[in-house]
Amino acid sequence: VAPIKALCSQRFDDWKEKFGPIGLSCKELTGDTVMDDLFEIHNAHIIITTPEKWDSMTRRWKDNSIVQLVRLFLIDEVHVIKDESRGATLEVVVSRMKTVQSSFCRLSESHDTVPPLRFIAVSATIPNAEDIAEWLSDSKIPAVCLKINEDQRPVKLRKIVLGFPCSDNQTEFKFDLTLNYKIASIIQTYSEQKPALVFCATRKGVQQAASVLAKDAKFLLSAEQKQRLQRSANSLKDSRLRDLLMCGVAYHHAGMEIPDRKIIEGAFTVGDLPVLFTTSTLAMGVNLPAHLVVIKSTMHYVGGVFQEYSETDILQMIGRAGRPQFDTTATAVIMTRCSTRERYIQMLNGADVIESSLHRHLVEHLNAEIVLHTVTDVTVALEWIRSTFLYIRALKNPSHYGFFSACTKNGYVFTLLTELCLKNLNDLSSLDLIRMDETNNFKPTETGRLMAWYYIAFDTVKQFFTIKGTETLKELITMISNCAEFLDIKLRTNEKKILNTLNKDKDKISIRFPMEGKIKTREMKINCLIQAHLGCIPVQDFTLTQDTGRIFRNGLRVT
């Protein structure tokens, strides 16, 4: 289980080659693969998947026959558990595997016949590994916790944090732009004429920074390198990128055409391209190691506001420094404001403790477990809570979860978790998503089943309960555009022009139900793209086409 589709497909390509010859078959299961076929999975020896996909697949199976066949559960990048939006899913999937296995062992009395399920969790960035070990342990066998030191790294990593002055009246954008002019000297100082990777906060920022460097710096390229770069440049679609590539500079982000991305990745991997600018999201996905990694500004743009990178983000980016096949040393440089320099030095030394975020998404996951019959009554619900990472961390750091730390008796924290659990159960039964009988057993209802089956957020279901049946098509589209399922769609400044034209234009075909005013919010963008797609209006923008694809993938579940 790995947190990102790109990581899954890398592993899949790699392991297919490695395990195929010895007769083991690998299957890749992500949102991008169409294969939900149980039959195919039954015949696989190794399944490579994301937590979300494994969660939604295991929610749909009538029985847990496949889950029971799993004997080794590998969790890559287990620190993702602290991610506010996605961590809860990983936590629940692992807890579900533990619960199914333990009930399975109870049923098959002869314990010797069933080898227990083994977990192996790895991460480069966890300070409280003991907590993860405690969570993965079962009553009989404690988990082994191995902490491997920095000095075991095949490539020694030098970490440098540079603070730059930022006046109070300077906006984040301005500060970010000033850093563009500092890149040339940093590369000159630290790159040792080897490939450098520079992380920027936005797609636009990536292109701007690359243009500035191409003007500021001259790279010494051999005649062969120039020829190879010329060949690569000739096959690129993006003309701006073509000119930059000839200067030895390029950029790479998720909004680019895939053939162009592949060409740039190729040129960088073989060492022909001295500097590559890319967005921070790439740190998790594509594996492009470099001798020097530069993080240009520690703020990024999330949902319309600037915020500091999380520690996991920073460590992921730094993790790209060092090419074991070429280097024995590597360097990572973080460029930040003078005021936050200390904070990043501390972060690189110690790392923040990993907490759970399951308490924020408890209601959806409780419902799913009830639908699966993993949780059948209050007693089992509380036992299930005890099997989570949330339980382990809440006992150690109650105030993080909104419990008062004055009452640190374990029993008291458990009482508070019980209350939280009961509140969520009541929320579910108030919308008739579950029913309780006289003996306090839970029964899932048809609506609850649909919610778990289609992976719908509780807030969305709550919204559906306001539907009267007299809504117009326009109102339904507006309602769907407001759903929590589309939270990851962003409205980017450079898209507003195209969207406004789609919304109202006297010369071109525009959408059927135009919205008042200009497109200002994520919801309006989603509404506009849904209507454009249903109205067969062509959208000439690659990132918007990508977003439309995502909206319709999620929208199908919601409708």
XYZ file of C-alpha atoms in Angstrom:
559
model
C 0.000 0.000 0.000
C 1.544 3.293 -1.115
C -0.027 6.761 -0.787
C 0.254 7.932 -4.403
C -0.713 6.413 -7.732
C 2.622 7.343 -9.306
C 4.473 5.423 -6.565
C 2.231 2.411 -7.179
C 2.876 2.344 -10.895
C 6.631 2.688 -10.349
C 6.623 -0.250 -7.959
C 4.434 -2.217 -10.352
C 6.760 -1.690 -13.332
C 9.759 -2.580 -11.193
C 8.295 -5.658 -9.481
C 6.687 -7.062 -12.629
C 10.223 -7.464 -14.006
C 11.636 -8.788 -10.741
C 8.920 -11.236 -9.658
C 7.548 -12.301 -13.065
C 10.476 -14.638 -13.893
C 10.022 -16.514 -10.596
C 6.327 -17.064 -11.285
C 4.752 -14.437 -9.013
C 2.122 -12.221 -10.604
C 1.692 -8.537 -9.645
C -1.524 -6.532 -10.007
C -1.839 -2.779 -9.770
C -5.077 -1.399 -8.288
C -5.481 2.385 -8.227
C -8.126 4.907 -9.215
C -6.533 4.824 -12.675
C -6.807 1.074 -13.236
C -10.120 -0.346 -14.351
C -9.568 -3.744 -12.858
C -11.917 -4.218 -9.930
C -12.242 -7.813 -10.892
C -12.126 -10.128 -7.895
C -11.237 -13.045 -10.111
C -8.110 -11.291 -11.371
C -7.042 -10.338 -7.863
C -7.605 -13.879 -6.625
C -4.925 -14.999 -9.052
C -2.403 -12.343 -8.052
C 0.387 -12.956 -5.582
C 1.242 -9.306 -5.057
C -1.300 -6.466 -5.064
C -0.069 -2.875 -5.307
C -2.670 -0.296 -4.290
C -3.454 2.979 -2.496
C -5.184 3.157 0.922
C -8.292 4.754 -0.679
C -8.603 2.057 -3.316
C -8.070 -0.804 -0.872
C -10.610 0.785 1.476
C -13.261 1.173 -1.218
C -12.602 -2.336 -2.581
C -12.731 -4.042 0.806
C -15.926 -2.105 1.596
C -17.644 -3.660 -1.416
C -16.806 -7.288 -0.912
C -19.703 -9.354 0.415
C -17.323 -11.473 2.444
C -13.779 -10.887 3.522
C -12.391 -13.933 1.706
C -9.593 -12.034 -0.008
C -8.720 -9.994 3.043
C -8.304 -13.293 4.880
C -5.898 -14.573 2.233
C -3.502 -11.664 2.761
C -0.485 -12.807 4.742
C 1.840 -9.825 4.410
C 0.681 -6.213 4.442
C 3.410 -3.742 3.438
C 2.791 -0.071 4.196
C 5.062 2.359 2.366
C 5.372 5.963 3.635
C 3.387 5.153 6.799
C 3.849 8.784 7.989
C 0.960 9.679 5.654
C -1.210 8.665 8.618
C -0.856 12.218 9.928
C -2.222 13.787 6.729
C -5.458 15.561 7.698
C -7.411 14.570 4.631
C -5.980 11.131 3.831
C -4.389 9.776 6.999
C -7.624 8.452 8.456
C -8.140 6.109 5.491
C -4.771 4.431 5.942
C -5.417 4.064 9.663
C -8.828 2.490 9.115
C -7.611 0.105 6.433
C -4.898 -1.234 8.723
C -7.285 -1.455 11.680
C -9.797 -3.294 9.454
C -7.120 -5.785 8.418
C -6.313 -6.351 12.098
C -9.987 -6.769 13.088
C -10.866 -9.152 10.245
C -7.797 -11.236 10.961
C -8.448 -11.455 14.694
C -12.085 -12.494 14.226
C -10.927 -14.971 11.582
C -8.424 -16.468 14.016
C -11.124 -16.712 16.708
C -13.382 -18.615 14.298
C -10.744 -21.103 13.201
C -10.074 -22.641 16.601
C -6.887 -24.435 15.516
C -4.566 -21.432 15.664
C -1.698 -23.438 14.223
C -3.269 -23.776 10.760
C -3.593 -20.031 10.117
C -0.285 -18.188 9.881
C -0.901 -14.711 11.295
C -0.967 -11.635 9.076
C 2.328 -9.753 9.198
C 2.641 -5.990 8.876
C 5.736 -4.163 7.715
C 5.522 -0.366 7.801
C 8.325 1.869 6.540
C 8.969 5.598 6.534
C 11.949 7.900 6.336
C 10.325 10.474 8.549
C 8.833 9.240 11.819
C 10.151 10.306 15.205
C 7.617 8.320 17.259
C 8.087 4.992 15.510
C 7.342 3.230 18.839
C 3.713 4.402 18.635
C 3.313 2.891 15.187
C 4.891 -0.322 16.494
C 2.504 -0.402 19.459
C -0.445 0.072 17.085
C 0.666 -2.766 14.788
C 1.359 -5.154 17.700
C -1.211 -7.683 18.767
C -1.713 -9.010 22.278
C 0.543 -12.010 21.725
C 3.319 -10.616 19.530
C 4.710 -7.101 19.950
C 5.977 -5.408 16.777
C 9.716 -4.942 16.344
C 10.752 -1.314 15.950
C 13.945 -0.722 13.950
C 15.389 2.781 13.872
C 18.082 3.148 11.262
C 20.589 5.956 11.733
C 21.543 8.737 9.315
C 25.043 7.259 9.054
C 23.570 4.171 7.392
C 22.607 6.260 4.347
C 24.402 5.115 1.168
C 24.669 8.807 0.222
C 25.627 11.274 2.964
C 23.274 14.248 2.966
C 24.290 17.826 3.843
C 21.311 20.010 4.856
C 21.420 23.802 4.643
C 18.750 26.332 5.640
C 19.113 29.857 4.219
C 17.053 32.744 5.616
C 16.242 35.727 3.384
C 14.937 39.091 4.586
C 11.219 39.664 3.984
C 9.740 43.037 4.955
C 6.328 43.161 6.609
C 4.645 44.850 3.651
C 5.963 42.266 1.183
C 3.368 39.748 -0.002
C 4.153 36.029 -0.286
C 4.094 36.356 -4.086
C 6.643 39.218 -4.009
C 8.943 37.334 -1.639
C 8.701 34.257 -3.822
C 9.666 36.314 -6.893
C 12.736 37.800 -5.185
C 13.991 34.271 -4.477
C 14.040 33.538 -8.233
C 17.070 35.824 -8.563
C 18.965 33.972 -5.822
C 18.763 30.543 -7.477
C 21.721 31.011 -9.859
C 24.235 31.632 -7.082
C 22.894 28.753 -4.969
C 23.321 26.358 -7.886
C 26.797 27.717 -8.540
C 27.778 27.259 -4.888
C 26.336 23.818 -4.184
C 25.681 21.844 -7.381
C 29.278 20.759 -8.148
C 28.222 20.751 -11.848
C 25.804 17.904 -11.161
C 22.010 17.815 -11.726
C 19.899 20.108 -9.496
C 16.168 19.868 -8.740
C 14.349 23.028 -7.608
C 10.913 22.753 -5.944
C 8.504 25.687 -6.358
C 5.068 26.260 -4.840
C 2.875 26.680 -7.937
C 2.841 25.658 -11.591
C 3.129 29.273 -12.665
C 6.001 29.797 -10.220
C 7.853 26.853 -11.751
C 7.741 28.450 -15.204
C 8.695 31.926 -13.943
C 11.686 30.655 -11.959
C 12.926 28.601 -14.921
C 12.764 31.637 -17.234
C 14.697 33.817 -14.774
C 17.458 31.226 -14.356
C 17.815 30.684 -18.111
C 18.548 34.434 -18.426
C 20.796 34.573 -15.328
C 23.010 31.547 -15.774
C 25.080 29.908 -18.493
C 25.673 26.171 -18.165
C 28.695 24.484 -19.679
C 27.351 21.694 -21.881
C 29.441 19.275 -23.936
C 28.799 19.004 -27.685
C 27.094 15.592 -27.217
C 24.835 16.993 -24.466
C 23.845 19.887 -26.730
C 22.972 17.478 -29.548
C 20.880 15.266 -27.279
C 19.088 18.275 -25.775
C 18.414 19.603 -29.285
C 16.863 16.241 -30.248
C 14.692 16.271 -27.089
C 13.702 19.900 -27.685
C 12.582 19.140 -31.238
C 10.045 16.605 -30.022
C 8.476 18.898 -27.370
C 5.024 20.381 -27.951
C 5.481 23.294 -25.544
C 7.461 26.052 -27.357
C 8.462 27.918 -24.161
C 9.965 24.730 -22.805
C 11.846 24.151 -26.072
C 13.775 27.449 -25.782
C 14.584 26.862 -22.108
C 15.811 23.316 -22.709
C 18.499 24.592 -25.067
C 19.831 26.721 -22.167
C 20.041 23.632 -19.947
C 16.962 24.512 -17.883
C 13.485 22.917 -17.861
C 10.275 22.663 -15.835
C 7.904 19.820 -15.034
C 4.426 19.800 -13.436
C 1.200 17.811 -13.446
C -0.546 20.220 -15.822
C 1.822 19.387 -18.692
C 1.119 17.015 -21.567
C 2.397 13.555 -20.637
C 4.752 13.080 -23.661
C 6.498 16.369 -22.787
C 6.853 15.290 -19.167
C 8.423 11.979 -20.194
C 10.989 13.717 -22.451
C 12.044 16.084 -19.646
C 12.256 13.234 -17.098
C 14.440 11.279 -19.522
C 16.843 14.180 -20.141
C 17.185 14.824 -16.395
C 17.681 11.172 -15.435
C 20.579 10.648 -17.891
C 22.244 13.840 -16.630
C 21.971 15.961 -19.793
C 19.773 18.566 -18.111
C 21.581 20.598 -15.412
C 18.532 22.144 -13.688
C 14.908 21.049 -13.422
C 12.180 23.172 -11.778
C 9.146 21.302 -10.520
C 6.139 21.580 -8.186
C 6.234 20.232 -4.652
C 3.537 17.619 -5.385
C 6.076 15.833 -7.550
C 8.203 14.986 -4.519
C 5.762 12.229 -3.604
C 5.279 10.868 -7.081
C 7.976 10.747 -9.709
C 11.355 9.437 -8.688
C 13.877 11.928 -10.079
C 16.917 11.888 -7.807
C 19.336 14.843 -8.035
C 22.687 15.766 -6.544
C 21.307 19.053 -5.232
C 17.726 19.720 -4.111
C 16.589 23.316 -3.540
C 13.265 24.120 -1.869
C 12.467 27.624 -3.101
C 10.286 29.192 -0.403
C 8.614 27.128 2.311
C 5.112 28.482 1.712
C 2.710 26.924 -0.733
C -0.742 27.761 -1.937
C -3.474 25.476 -0.562
C -7.161 26.086 -1.179
C -6.631 29.795 -1.803
C -4.359 30.526 1.176
C -0.625 30.393 1.737
C 0.619 27.985 4.352
C 3.954 26.493 5.398
C 4.842 23.083 3.992
C 4.204 20.271 6.422
C 7.237 18.512 7.726
C 6.382 15.435 5.702
C 6.387 17.567 2.516
C 9.811 18.996 3.340
C 11.319 15.619 4.164
C 9.869 14.097 0.997
C 11.470 16.836 -1.109
C 14.816 16.542 0.660
C 14.584 12.794 0.135
C 15.112 13.373 -3.581
C 18.708 14.475 -2.930
C 21.341 11.849 -3.648
C 21.759 9.485 -6.571
C 23.070 6.233 -5.066
C 24.383 5.058 -8.456
C 26.516 8.203 -9.034
C 27.105 10.063 -5.751
C 28.493 9.483 -2.286
C 27.309 12.907 -1.064
C 24.316 15.135 -1.740
C 23.035 18.545 -0.644
C 19.604 19.927 0.223
C 19.045 23.688 0.505
C 15.904 25.212 2.018
C 15.218 28.871 1.159
C 12.919 30.522 3.685
C 12.359 33.836 5.497
C 14.821 34.889 8.206
C 11.963 34.626 10.708
C 11.282 30.947 10.005
C 14.874 29.760 9.518
C 15.221 28.429 13.092
C 12.019 26.472 12.733
C 13.306 24.548 9.723
C 16.681 23.882 11.330
C 14.809 22.329 14.279
C 12.591 20.366 11.938
C 15.548 18.832 10.114
C 17.100 17.839 13.432
C 14.160 16.367 15.228
C 10.926 15.949 13.277
C 7.409 16.485 14.636
C 5.500 13.698 16.340
C 2.976 11.941 14.126
C -0.641 12.220 15.307
C -3.871 10.632 14.058
C -6.591 12.488 12.185
C -9.194 9.735 12.437
C -11.286 11.728 14.945
C -12.106 14.164 12.116
C -13.470 11.447 9.836
C -14.792 8.985 12.389
C -18.421 9.103 11.266
C -17.801 7.861 7.688
C -15.503 5.095 8.819
C -17.794 3.884 11.617
C -20.625 3.621 9.109
C -18.429 1.615 6.711
C -17.483 -0.841 9.462
C -21.155 -1.280 10.417
C -22.080 -1.954 6.781
C -19.278 -4.532 6.650
C -20.562 -6.100 9.917
C -17.083 -5.594 11.426
C -18.834 -3.474 14.062
C -22.134 -4.964 15.268
C -22.818 -3.289 18.619
C -21.453 -0.634 20.967
C -19.047 -3.049 22.672
C -17.474 -4.024 19.352
C -17.411 -0.369 18.267
C -15.337 0.459 21.332
C -13.076 -2.524 20.766
C -12.597 -1.261 17.189
C -11.673 2.214 18.493
C -9.098 0.513 20.717
C -7.466 -1.033 17.641
C -6.749 2.376 16.079
C -3.702 4.611 16.149
C -6.033 7.372 17.397
C -6.500 5.451 20.668
C -2.748 5.067 21.221
C -2.018 8.754 20.563
C -5.047 10.097 22.474
C -3.771 8.412 25.645
C -0.363 10.067 25.207
C -1.399 13.494 23.950
C -5.072 14.054 24.881
C -5.025 17.826 24.353
C -4.242 17.424 20.620
C -7.592 15.649 20.260
C -9.499 18.277 22.216
C -9.513 16.262 25.449
C -8.348 18.136 28.534
C -4.933 16.978 29.573
C -5.668 17.618 33.257
C -7.506 14.294 33.353
C -4.795 12.024 32.076
C -6.200 8.864 33.576
C -6.375 6.410 30.699
C -9.873 5.427 31.688
C -10.988 9.025 31.373
C -9.563 9.454 27.857
C -11.293 6.241 26.878
C -14.578 7.625 28.248
C -14.150 10.709 26.056
C -13.426 8.549 23.002
C -16.542 6.545 23.891
C -18.594 9.742 23.966
C -17.201 10.790 20.586
C -18.050 7.370 19.229
C -21.624 7.479 20.600
C -22.156 10.994 19.259
C -21.185 9.782 15.775
C -23.445 6.729 16.098
C -26.328 9.018 17.043
C -25.584 11.259 14.048
C -25.749 8.197 11.817
C -29.009 6.947 13.271
C -30.620 10.412 13.183
C -30.318 10.324 9.375
C -31.421 6.679 9.374
C -28.047 5.492 8.069
C -27.993 2.839 10.795
C -30.701 1.387 13.054
C -30.355 0.027 16.555
C -32.594 -2.730 17.856
C -33.664 -3.280 21.493
C -30.516 -5.226 22.328
C -28.340 -2.355 21.042
C -27.208 -4.197 17.925
C -26.563 -2.094 14.809
C -28.152 -2.821 11.455
C -27.035 -0.910 8.377
C -29.841 0.651 6.304
C -30.037 0.897 2.527
C -28.891 4.560 2.634
C -26.002 3.722 4.940
C -24.956 0.956 2.567
C -24.979 3.366 -0.359
C -22.925 5.887 1.600
C -20.209 3.304 2.335
C -20.439 1.595 -1.046
C -20.024 4.820 -3.052
C -17.580 6.339 -0.565
C -19.687 9.425 0.149
C -18.872 11.973 2.862
C -21.332 12.363 5.751
C -21.832 16.078 4.996
C -22.805 15.237 1.422
C -25.365 12.695 2.618
C -26.721 15.306 5.045
C -27.141 17.649 2.095
C -29.024 14.975 0.122
C -31.577 14.768 2.927
C -32.654 18.308 2.075
C -33.756 17.224 -1.432
C -37.540 17.544 -1.761
C -37.907 16.010 -5.218
C -39.129 19.249 -6.801
C -35.643 20.606 -7.605
C -34.854 21.860 -11.090
C -31.864 20.547 -13.034
C -30.075 23.841 -12.355
C -30.545 23.437 -8.580
C -29.304 19.852 -8.650
C -26.130 20.821 -10.515
C -25.511 23.615 -7.990
C -26.067 21.160 -5.138
C -23.627 18.605 -6.564
C -20.999 21.313 -7.137
C -21.071 22.022 -3.395
C -20.219 18.455 -2.339
C -17.202 17.654 -0.165
C -16.088 15.074 -2.762
C -14.662 17.884 -4.910
C -12.571 19.622 -2.234
C -9.341 18.861 -4.074
C -10.345 20.830 -7.178
C -8.687 24.271 -7.038
C -9.662 27.485 -8.816
C -6.483 28.918 -10.391
C -6.208 32.588 -11.316
C -5.172 31.920 -14.909
C -8.318 29.825 -15.547
C -10.853 32.525 -14.702
C -10.863 34.037 -18.190
C -11.746 30.740 -19.909
C -14.357 29.903 -17.255
C -15.998 33.331 -17.481
C -16.268 32.921 -21.259
C -17.880 29.490 -20.792
C -20.304 31.013 -18.302
C -21.452 33.982 -20.449
C -20.430 34.994 -23.948
C -22.620 36.599 -26.582
C -20.382 35.406 -29.453
C -19.678 31.802 -28.432
C -21.752 28.901 -27.181
C -21.917 29.165 -23.400
C -23.368 26.949 -20.657
C -27.091 26.287 -20.316
C -27.618 27.748 -16.844
C -25.199 30.700 -16.535
C -24.285 31.820 -13.009
C -24.543 35.427 -11.862
C -21.383 37.505 -11.847
C -17.842 36.291 -12.397
C -16.465 32.840 -11.531
C -14.969 33.404 -8.074
C -15.132 30.111 -6.195
C -14.233 26.454 -6.508
C -17.958 25.588 -6.538
C -18.636 27.918 -9.472
C -15.732 26.415 -11.401
C -17.066 22.882 -10.820
C -20.589 23.940 -11.835
C -19.227 25.537 -15.005
C -17.136 22.487 -16.003
C -20.002 20.033 -15.335
C -22.298 22.069 -17.572
C -19.673 22.537 -20.298
C -19.021 18.793 -20.388
C -22.710 17.842 -20.420
C -23.331 20.506 -23.082
C -20.442 19.182 -25.243
C -18.716 22.591 -25.246
C -15.024 22.048 -26.054
C -12.571 23.364 -23.419
C -9.157 24.120 -24.902
C -7.171 23.940 -21.688
C -5.278 20.843 -20.581
C -5.543 21.430 -16.802
C -9.285 22.142 -17.055
C -9.771 18.966 -19.091
C -7.864 17.082 -16.355
C -10.106 18.648 -13.689
C -13.260 17.765 -15.663
C -12.093 14.151 -15.715
C -11.670 14.204 -11.933
C -15.019 15.901 -11.390
C -16.809 13.275 -13.466
C -14.998 10.352 -11.817
C -16.120 11.573 -8.389
C -19.424 12.984 -9.657
C -20.517 9.573 -10.926
C -20.307 8.185 -7.398
C -22.176 11.166 -5.980
C -25.027 11.137 -8.514
